[in-house]
Amino acid sequence: MSFFEDIASALDAEGIESRVNDDVMFVPITSDLEIQFIEIDPLLPAANVYIAAADVDEDDEEFEAVLVSVAFSVDDAVEAVSRHIATDQVVTVLRDLLEGTDERIAELEFAQDELNPHLVVAEVANDSELRVLVETIDGVPSAIVRFLAFDFDEDDLDDIEDEAVAQAWEVDEEDEDLDEADRIALFDNADFDEVPIVEVPAEALELGTYTDFDRLFDVLGLVSEQALDWEAQLVSFDDEDYEEPDVYDIFGEDDEDEDFFDGEESDFEDETDEDNEK
């Protein structure tokens, strides 16, 4: 069997379709995207792996296939296809979350995290967040869901923010004579790597890891319904509003009982001493 025939057989075993046209093997990923294998050495064997737009004429000026890897074995080829299928599924789920295409999350408005493009966040309840991290875990597209209930006092948070800004505003002794305009310019051009990050305390509720994305949307729909109740149960209570049960009287009675028994033992010892003297 040829290299392409071996790859096709392995892909078929995974339930993945493929077709060969001349010297190119095509593996559809979506209706708009496909993987192409072009054999470069039949004896080694080896094939270049490309990502390309599907259903595009090779003579089209906009046609562009991007080399992404080289497969030296059937396992390499199957792994490349599986990886790109998983990546496409991750992108699709993230897009569905951000665009709110599913009616089950109609009450949720997700935004992409500034630092991690695989993380989307929705504000829920009063001071809580629903976070969904969509990525591949061991080659399997997965979504990790967390509910964060922030527990903070507005005044305390303002103090923390003011302290962080004050530290960022500090200048060296040689710059103490700078006027406000110069300070602002210095602040704008500063390296913020050393500026302290304001961390807001939060209670986390782990809601699971999902590979079944239909079930994921069922869970997210439930979160929007339960967010207020979960937030109320997760945030810490105010010690001043908590009345500690009165248990001291019980111990007081125990102390009296101990005194009573101590007295009885003392009387018993006195009587014993008198009997011995007789």
Coordinates of N, CA and C in Angstrom, one line a residue, residues 3-202:
F3 N 1.7 5.4 0.8 CA 1.7 6.2 2.0 C 0.3 6.8 2.2
F4 N -0.3 7.3 1.1 CA -1.6 7.9 1.2 C -2.7 6.9 1.5
E5 N -2.5 5.7 1.0 CA -3.5 4.6 1.3 C -3.4 4.2 2.7
D6 N -2.2 4.2 3.3 CA -2.1 3.9 4.7 C -2.7 5.0 5.6
I7 N -2.5 6.2 5.2 CA -3.1 7.3 5.9 C -4.6 7.3 5.8
A8 N -5.1 7.1 4.6 CA -6.6 7.0 4.4 C -7.2 5.9 5.3
S9 N -6.5 4.8 5.3 CA -7.1 3.7 6.1 C -7.1 4.0 7.6
A10 N -6.0 4.7 8.1 CA -6.0 5.1 9.5 C -7.0 6.1 9.8
L11 N -7.2 7.1 8.9 CA -8.2 8.1 9.2 C -9.6 7.6 9.1
D12 N -9.8 6.6 8.2 CA -11.1 6.0 8.2 C -11.5 5.3 9.5
A13 N -10.4 4.7 10.1 CA -10.7 4.0 11.4 C -11.1 5.0 12.5
E14 N -10.7 6.2 12.3 CA -11.0 7.3 13.3 C -12.3 8.0 12.9
G15 N -12.9 7.5 11.8 CA -14.2 8.2 11.3 C -14.0 9.5 10.6
I16 N -12.8 9.6 10.0 CA -12.4 10.9 9.3 C -12.3 10.6 7.8
E17 N -13.1 11.4 7.1 CA -13.1 11.2 5.6 C -11.9 11.8 5.0
S18 N -11.5 11.2 3.8 CA -10.4 11.8 3.0 C -10.6 11.4 1.6
R19 N -9.9 12.1 0.7 CA -9.9 11.7 -0.7 C -8.6 12.1 -1.3
V20 N -8.2 11.4 -2.4 CA -6.9 11.7 -3.1 C -7.2 12.1 -4.5
N21 N -6.5 13.1 -4.9 CA -6.7 13.6 -6.3 C -5.3 13.9 -6.8
D22 N -4.8 13.1 -7.8 CA -3.5 13.1 -8.3 C -2.5 12.9 -7.2
D23 N -1.6 13.9 -6.9 CA -0.6 13.7 -5.8 C -1.0 14.4 -4.5
V24 N -2.2 14.7 -4.4 CA -2.6 15.4 -3.2 C -3.7 14.7 -2.4
M25 N -3.6 14.6 -1.1 CA -4.7 14.0 -0.3 C -5.4 15.2 0.4
F26 N -6.7 15.1 0.3 CA -7.5 16.2 1.0 C -8.3 15.6 2.1
V27 N -8.2 16.3 3.3 CA -9.0 15.9 4.5 C -9.8 17.1 4.9
P28 N -11.1 17.1 4.7 CA -12.0 18.2 5.1 C -12.1 18.3 6.6
I29 N -11.9 19.6 7.1 CA -12.0 19.8 8.6 C -13.3 20.5 8.8
T30 N -13.7 21.5 8.0 CA -15.0 22.1 8.1 C -15.4 22.3 6.6
S31 N -16.5 23.0 6.4 CA -17.0 23.3 5.1 C -16.1 24.3 4.4
D32 N -15.3 25.0 5.2 CA -14.5 26.1 4.7 C -13.0 25.8 4.8
L33 N -12.6 24.7 5.5 CA -11.2 24.5 5.7 C -10.9 23.0 5.5
E34 N -9.7 22.8 5.0 CA -9.2 21.4 4.8 C -7.7 21.3 5.0
I35 N -7.3 20.0 5.2 CA -5.9 19.7 5.3 C -5.5 19.0 4.0
Q36 N -4.3 19.4 3.5 CA -3.8 18.8 2.3 C -2.5 18.1 2.6
F37 N -2.3 16.9 2.1 CA -1.0 16.2 2.2 C -0.4 16.1 0.8
I38 N 0.8 16.5 0.7 CA 1.5 16.4 -0.6 C 2.8 15.6 -0.4
E39 N 2.8 14.5 -1.0 CA 3.9 13.5 -0.8 C 5.2 14.1 -1.3
I40 N 6.3 14.1 -0.5 CA 7.6 14.6 -1.0 C 8.7 13.5 -1.0
D41 N 8.4 12.4 -0.4 CA 9.3 11.2 -0.5 C 8.5 9.9 -0.3
P42 N 8.3 9.1 -1.3 CA 7.5 7.9 -1.1 C 8.3 6.8 -0.4
L43 N 9.6 6.9 -0.3 CA 10.4 5.8 0.3 C 10.6 6.0 1.8
L44 N 10.8 7.3 2.2 CA 11.0 7.6 3.6 C 9.9 7.1 4.5
P45 N 8.7 7.3 4.4 CA 8.0 8.2 3.5 C 7.9 9.6 4.2
A46 N 7.4 10.6 3.4 CA 7.2 11.9 4.0 C 6.2 12.7 3.2
A47 N 5.5 13.6 3.8 CA 4.5 14.4 3.1 C 4.4 15.8 3.8
N48 N 4.4 16.8 3.0 CA 4.1 18.1 3.6 C 2.6 18.2 4.0
V49 N 2.3 18.9 5.1 CA 1.0 19.1 5.6 C 0.6 20.5 5.5
Y50 N -0.5 20.8 4.8 CA -0.9 22.2 4.5 C -2.3 22.4 5.1
I51 N -2.6 23.6 5.5 CA -4.0 24.1 5.8 C -4.4 25.0 4.7
A52 N -5.6 24.7 4.2 CA -6.0 25.5 3.0 C -7.5 25.7 3.1
A53 N -8.0 26.7 2.4 CA -9.4 27.0 2.2 C -10.0 25.9 1.3
A54 N -11.2 25.4 1.7 CA -11.8 24.3 1.0 C -12.5 24.8 -0.3
D55 N -12.7 24.0 -1.3 CA -13.5 24.3 -2.5 C -13.0 25.5 -3.1
V56 N -11.7 25.7 -3.3 CA -11.1 26.8 -4.0 C -10.3 26.3 -5.1
D57 N -10.4 26.9 -6.2 CA -9.7 26.5 -7.4 C -8.2 26.9 -7.2
E58 N -7.3 26.0 -7.6 CA -5.9 26.2 -7.4 C -5.4 27.4 -8.2
D59 N -6.1 27.8 -9.3 CA -5.7 28.9 -10.1 C -6.3 30.2 -9.5
D60 N -7.1 30.1 -8.5 CA -7.6 31.3 -7.9 C -6.5 32.1 -7.2
E61 N -6.4 33.4 -7.5 CA -5.3 34.3 -6.9 C -5.4 34.3 -5.4
E62 N -6.6 34.2 -4.8 CA -6.7 34.2 -3.4 C -6.4 32.9 -2.7
F63 N -6.2 31.9 -3.5 CA -5.9 30.5 -3.0 C -4.6 30.5 -2.3
E64 N -4.5 30.1 -1.1 CA -3.3 30.0 -0.3 C -3.3 28.9 0.6
A65 N -2.4 27.9 0.4 CA -2.2 26.8 1.3 C -1.0 27.1 2.2
V66 N -1.1 26.9 3.5 CA -0.1 27.2 4.4 C 0.5 26.0 5.0
L67 N 1.9 25.8 4.8 CA 2.6 24.7 5.3 C 2.6 24.8 6.9
V68 N 2.1 23.7 7.5 CA 2.1 23.7 9.0 C 2.9 22.6 9.6
S69 N 3.2 21.6 8.9 CA 4.1 20.5 9.5 C 4.5 19.5 8.3
V70 N 5.2 18.5 8.7 CA 5.7 17.5 7.8 C 5.4 16.1 8.5
A71 N 4.7 15.2 7.8 CA 4.4 13.9 8.3 C 5.3 12.9 7.8
F72 N 6.0 12.2 8.7 CA 6.9 11.1 8.3 C 6.4 9.7 8.6
S73 N 5.2 9.7 9.1 CA 4.5 8.4 9.3 C 3.0 8.5 9.3
V74 N 2.3 7.4 9.3 CA 0.9 7.4 9.4 C 0.4 8.1 10.7
D75 N 1.1 7.8 11.8 CA 0.7 8.3 13.1 C 0.9 9.9 13.1
D76 N 1.9 10.3 12.4 CA 2.1 11.8 12.3 C 1.0 12.4 11.6
A77 N 0.6 11.8 10.5 CA -0.5 12.3 9.7 C -1.8 12.4 10.4
V78 N -2.2 11.3 11.1 CA -3.4 11.2 11.9 C -3.4 12.2 13.0
E79 N -2.2 12.4 13.7 CA -2.1 13.3 14.8 C -2.3 14.8 14.3
A80 N -1.7 15.1 13.1 CA -1.9 16.4 12.5 C -3.3 16.7 12.2
V81 N -4.0 15.8 11.7 CA -5.5 16.0 11.4 C -6.3 16.1 12.6
S82 N -6.0 15.3 13.6 CA -6.8 15.3 14.9 C -6.5 16.6 15.6
R83 N -5.3 17.1 15.6 CA -4.9 18.4 16.2 C -5.7 19.5 15.6
H84 N -5.8 19.6 14.3 CA -6.4 20.7 13.6 C -8.0 20.6 13.8
I85 N -8.5 19.4 13.8 CA -9.9 19.2 14.1 C -10.2 19.7 15.5
A86 N -9.4 19.4 16.5 CA -9.6 19.8 17.8 C -9.5 21.4 17.9
T87 N -8.5 21.9 17.2 CA -8.4 23.4 17.3 C -9.6 24.1 16.7
D88 N -10.1 23.5 15.6 CA -11.3 24.1 15.0 C -12.5 24.0 15.9
Q89 N -12.6 22.9 16.7 CA -13.7 22.8 17.6 C -13.6 23.8 18.7
V90 N -12.4 24.0 19.2 CA -12.1 25.1 20.2 C -12.6 26.4 19.8
V91 N -12.1 26.8 18.5 CA -12.5 28.1 18.0 C -14.0 28.2 17.8
T92 N -14.6 27.2 17.4 CA -16.1 27.2 17.2 C -16.8 27.5 18.5
V93 N -16.4 26.8 19.5 CA -17.1 26.9 20.8 C -16.8 28.3 21.4
L94 N -15.6 28.8 21.3 CA -15.3 30.2 21.7 C -16.1 31.2 21.0
R95 N -16.3 31.0 19.7 CA -17.1 32.0 18.9 C -18.6 31.9 19.3
D96 N -19.1 30.7 19.5 CA -20.5 30.6 20.0 C -20.7 31.2 21.3
L97 N -19.7 31.1 22.2 CA -19.8 31.8 23.5 C -19.8 33.3 23.4
L98 N -18.9 33.8 22.6 CA -18.7 35.3 22.4 C -19.9 35.9 21.7
E99 N -20.4 35.2 20.7 CA -21.5 35.7 19.9 C -22.9 35.4 20.5
G100 N -22.9 34.5 21.5 CA -24.2 34.1 22.2 C -25.2 33.5 21.2
T101 N -24.7 32.6 20.3 CA -25.6 32.0 19.3 C -26.6 31.0 19.9
D102 N -26.3 30.5 21.1 CA -27.2 29.5 21.7 C -28.1 30.1 22.6
E103 N -29.4 29.8 22.5 CA -30.4 30.5 23.3 C -30.3 30.1 24.8
R104 N -29.6 29.1 25.1 CA -29.4 28.7 26.5 C -28.5 29.7 27.3
I105 N -27.7 30.4 26.5 CA -26.8 31.4 27.2 C -27.2 32.8 26.8
A106 N -28.5 33.0 26.5 CA -29.0 34.3 26.1 C -28.9 35.4 27.2
E107 N -28.9 34.9 28.5 CA -28.7 35.9 29.6 C -27.3 36.2 29.9
L108 N -26.3 35.5 29.2 CA -24.9 35.7 29.5 C -24.2 36.5 28.4
E109 N -23.4 37.4 28.8 CA -22.6 38.1 27.8 C -21.1 37.9 28.0
F110 N -20.5 37.1 27.2 CA -19.1 36.8 27.4 C -18.2 37.7 26.7
A111 N -17.0 38.0 27.3 CA -16.0 38.8 26.7 C -14.7 38.0 26.7
Q112 N -13.8 38.2 25.8 CA -12.6 37.5 25.7 C -11.6 38.1 26.7
D113 N -10.9 37.3 27.4 CA -9.8 37.8 28.3 C -8.7 38.4 27.5
E114 N -8.2 39.5 28.1 CA -7.1 40.3 27.4 C -5.8 39.5 27.3
L115 N -5.6 38.6 28.3 CA -4.3 37.9 28.3 C -4.4 36.5 27.7
N116 N -5.5 35.9 27.9 CA -5.6 34.5 27.4 C -6.8 34.4 26.4
P117 N -6.5 34.3 25.1 CA -7.6 34.2 24.2 C -8.5 33.0 24.3
H118 N -8.1 32.0 25.0 CA -8.9 30.8 25.2 C -9.9 30.9 26.4
L119 N -9.8 32.1 27.1 CA -10.6 32.3 28.3 C -11.7 33.3 28.0
V120 N -12.9 33.0 28.3 CA -14.0 34.0 28.1 C -14.7 34.2 29.5
V121 N -15.1 35.4 29.7 CA -15.6 35.8 31.1 C -17.0 36.5 30.9
A122 N -17.9 36.1 31.8 CA -19.2 36.8 31.8 C -19.5 37.3 33.2
E123 N -20.0 38.5 33.4 CA -20.3 39.0 34.7 C -21.7 38.5 35.0
V124 N -21.9 38.0 36.2 CA -23.1 37.4 36.7 C -23.4 37.9 38.1
A125 N -24.7 37.8 38.5 CA -25.1 38.2 39.8 C -24.7 39.6 40.1
N126 N -24.3 39.9 41.3 CA -23.9 41.3 41.7 C -22.4 41.5 41.5
D127 N -21.6 40.7 42.1 CA -20.1 40.8 42.0 C -19.5 39.5 41.7
S128 N -19.9 38.8 40.7 CA -19.4 37.5 40.4 C -19.0 37.4 38.9
E129 N -18.2 36.4 38.6 CA -17.9 36.1 37.2 C -18.0 34.6 36.9
L130 N -18.4 34.4 35.7 CA -18.4 33.0 35.1 C -17.3 32.9 34.1
R131 N -16.4 32.0 34.4 CA -15.2 31.9 33.5 C -15.2 30.5 32.8
V132 N -15.0 30.6 31.5 CA -14.9 29.3 30.7 C -13.6 29.3 29.9
L133 N -12.8 28.3 30.2 CA -11.5 28.1 29.5 C -11.7 27.0 28.5
V134 N -11.5 27.3 27.3 CA -11.7 26.3 26.2 C -10.4 26.0 25.6
E135 N -9.9 24.8 25.7 CA -8.6 24.4 25.1 C -8.5 22.9 24.9
T136 N -7.5 22.5 24.3 CA -7.3 21.1 24.1 C -6.5 20.5 25.2
I137 N -7.0 19.4 25.8 CA -6.3 18.7 26.9 C -6.0 17.3 26.5
D138 N -4.8 17.0 26.3 CA -4.3 15.7 25.8 C -5.0 15.4 24.4
G139 N -5.1 16.5 23.6 CA -5.6 16.4 22.3 C -7.1 16.4 22.2
V140 N -7.8 16.5 23.3 CA -9.3 16.5 23.3 C -9.8 17.9 23.6
P141 N -10.6 18.5 22.8 CA -11.2 19.8 23.1 C -12.0 19.8 24.4
S142 N -11.7 20.7 25.3 CA -12.4 20.6 26.6 C -12.7 22.1 27.1
A143 N -13.7 22.1 27.9 CA -14.0 23.4 28.5 C -14.1 23.3 30.0
I144 N -13.3 24.2 30.7 CA -13.2 24.2 32.2 C -14.1 25.4 32.6
V145 N -15.0 25.1 33.5 CA -15.9 26.2 34.0 C -15.7 26.5 35.4
R146 N -15.6 27.8 35.8 CA -15.5 28.2 37.2 C -16.4 29.4 37.4
F147 N -16.9 29.4 38.6 CA -17.8 30.5 39.1 C -17.0 31.2 40.2
L148 N -16.8 32.5 40.1 CA -16.0 33.3 41.1 C -16.9 34.3 41.7
A149 N -17.1 34.2 43.0 CA -17.8 35.2 43.7 C -16.8 36.1 44.5
F150 N -16.8 37.4 44.1 CA -15.8 38.3 44.7 C -16.3 38.8 46.0
D151 N -15.4 38.7 47.0 CA -15.7 39.1 48.4 C -14.8 40.2 48.8
F152 N -15.3 41.4 48.7 CA -14.5 42.6 49.1 C -15.4 43.7 49.5
D153 N -14.8 44.6 50.2 CA -15.4 45.9 50.7 C -15.0 47.0 49.7
E154 N -15.9 47.8 49.3 CA -15.6 48.8 48.3 C -14.5 49.8 48.8
D155 N -14.6 50.1 50.1 CA -13.6 51.1 50.7 C -12.3 50.4 50.7
D156 N -12.2 49.1 51.1 CA -10.9 48.4 51.2 C -10.3 48.3 49.8
L157 N -11.2 48.1 48.8 CA -10.7 48.0 47.4 C -10.1 49.3 46.9
D158 N -10.8 50.4 47.3 CA -10.3 51.7 46.9 C -9.0 52.0 47.5
D159 N -8.8 51.6 48.8 CA -7.5 51.8 49.4 C -6.4 51.0 48.7
I160 N -6.7 49.8 48.3 CA -5.7 49.0 47.7 C -5.3 49.6 46.3
E161 N -6.3 50.1 45.6 CA -6.1 50.7 44.3 C -5.3 52.0 44.5
D162 N -5.6 52.8 45.5 CA -4.9 54.0 45.7 C -3.4 53.7 46.0
E163 N -3.2 52.7 46.8 CA -1.8 52.3 47.2 C -1.0 51.9 45.9
A164 N -1.7 51.1 45.1 CA -1.0 50.6 43.8 C -0.7 51.8 42.9
V165 N -1.6 52.7 42.8 CA -1.4 53.9 42.0 C -0.2 54.8 42.6
A166 N -0.2 54.9 43.9 CA 0.8 55.7 44.6 C 2.2 55.1 44.3
Q167 N 2.3 53.7 44.4 CA 3.6 53.1 44.1 C 4.0 53.3 42.7
A168 N 3.0 53.2 41.8 CA 3.4 53.4 40.3 C 3.8 54.9 40.1
W169 N 3.3 55.8 40.9 CA 3.5 57.2 40.7 C 4.9 57.7 41.3
E170 N 5.4 56.8 42.2 CA 6.7 57.2 42.8 C 7.8 57.4 41.8
V171 N 8.7 58.4 42.1 CA 9.8 58.6 41.2 C 11.1 58.6 42.0
D172 N 12.2 58.5 41.4 CA 13.5 58.5 42.1 C 13.7 59.9 42.7
E173 N 14.7 59.9 43.6 CA 15.0 61.2 44.3 C 15.5 62.3 43.3
E174 N 16.2 61.9 42.3 CA 16.7 62.8 41.3 C 15.6 63.5 40.5
D175 N 14.4 62.8 40.5 CA 13.2 63.3 39.8 C 12.2 64.1 40.7
E176 N 12.6 64.3 41.9 CA 11.6 64.9 42.9 C 11.2 66.3 42.4
D177 N 12.0 67.0 41.6 CA 11.7 68.4 41.3 C 10.8 68.5 40.0
L178 N 10.4 67.3 39.5 CA 9.6 67.3 38.3 C 8.2 67.9 38.6
D179 N 7.7 68.7 37.6 CA 6.4 69.3 37.8 C 5.3 68.2 37.4
E180 N 4.1 68.5 37.5 CA 3.0 67.6 37.3 C 3.0 67.1 35.8
A181 N 3.2 68.0 34.9 CA 3.2 67.6 33.5 C 4.3 66.6 33.2
D182 N 5.5 66.8 33.8 CA 6.6 65.9 33.6 C 6.4 64.5 34.2
R183 N 5.7 64.6 35.4 CA 5.4 63.3 36.1 C 4.4 62.5 35.3
I184 N 3.4 63.2 34.7 CA 2.4 62.5 33.8 C 3.1 61.8 32.6
A185 N 4.0 62.6 32.0 CA 4.8 62.1 30.9 C 5.6 60.9 31.3
L186 N 6.2 60.9 32.5 CA 7.0 59.8 33.0 C 6.2 58.6 33.3
F187 N 5.0 58.9 33.8 CA 4.0 57.8 34.2 C 3.6 57.1 32.9
D188 N 3.3 57.9 31.8 CA 2.8 57.3 30.6 C 3.8 56.4 29.9
N189 N 5.1 56.8 30.1 CA 6.2 56.0 29.5 C 6.8 55.0 30.4
A190 N 6.2 54.8 31.5 CA 6.8 53.9 32.5 C 6.7 52.5 32.1
D191 N 7.6 51.6 32.6 CA 7.5 50.2 32.4 C 6.6 49.6 33.6
F192 N 5.5 49.1 33.2 CA 4.5 48.7 34.2 C 4.7 47.2 34.7
D193 N 5.8 46.6 34.3 CA 6.0 45.3 34.7 C 6.1 45.1 36.2
E194 N 6.6 46.2 36.9 CA 6.8 46.2 38.3 C 5.7 46.8 39.1
V195 N 4.7 47.3 38.4 CA 3.5 47.8 39.1 C 2.7 46.7 39.7
P196 N 2.4 46.8 41.0 CA 1.7 45.8 41.7 C 0.3 45.6 41.1
I197 N -0.1 44.3 41.0 CA -1.4 44.0 40.5 C -2.4 43.9 41.6
V198 N -3.6 44.6 41.4 CA -4.6 44.6 42.5 C -5.4 43.3 42.4
E199 N -5.2 42.4 43.4 CA -5.9 41.2 43.4 C -7.1 41.3 44.3
V200 N -8.3 41.0 43.7 CA -9.5 41.0 44.5 C -9.8 39.6 45.0
P201 N -10.0 39.5 46.3 CA -10.3 38.1 46.9 C -11.6 37.6 46.3
A202 N -11.6 36.3 46.1 CA -12.8 35.7 45.5 C -12.9 34.2 46.0

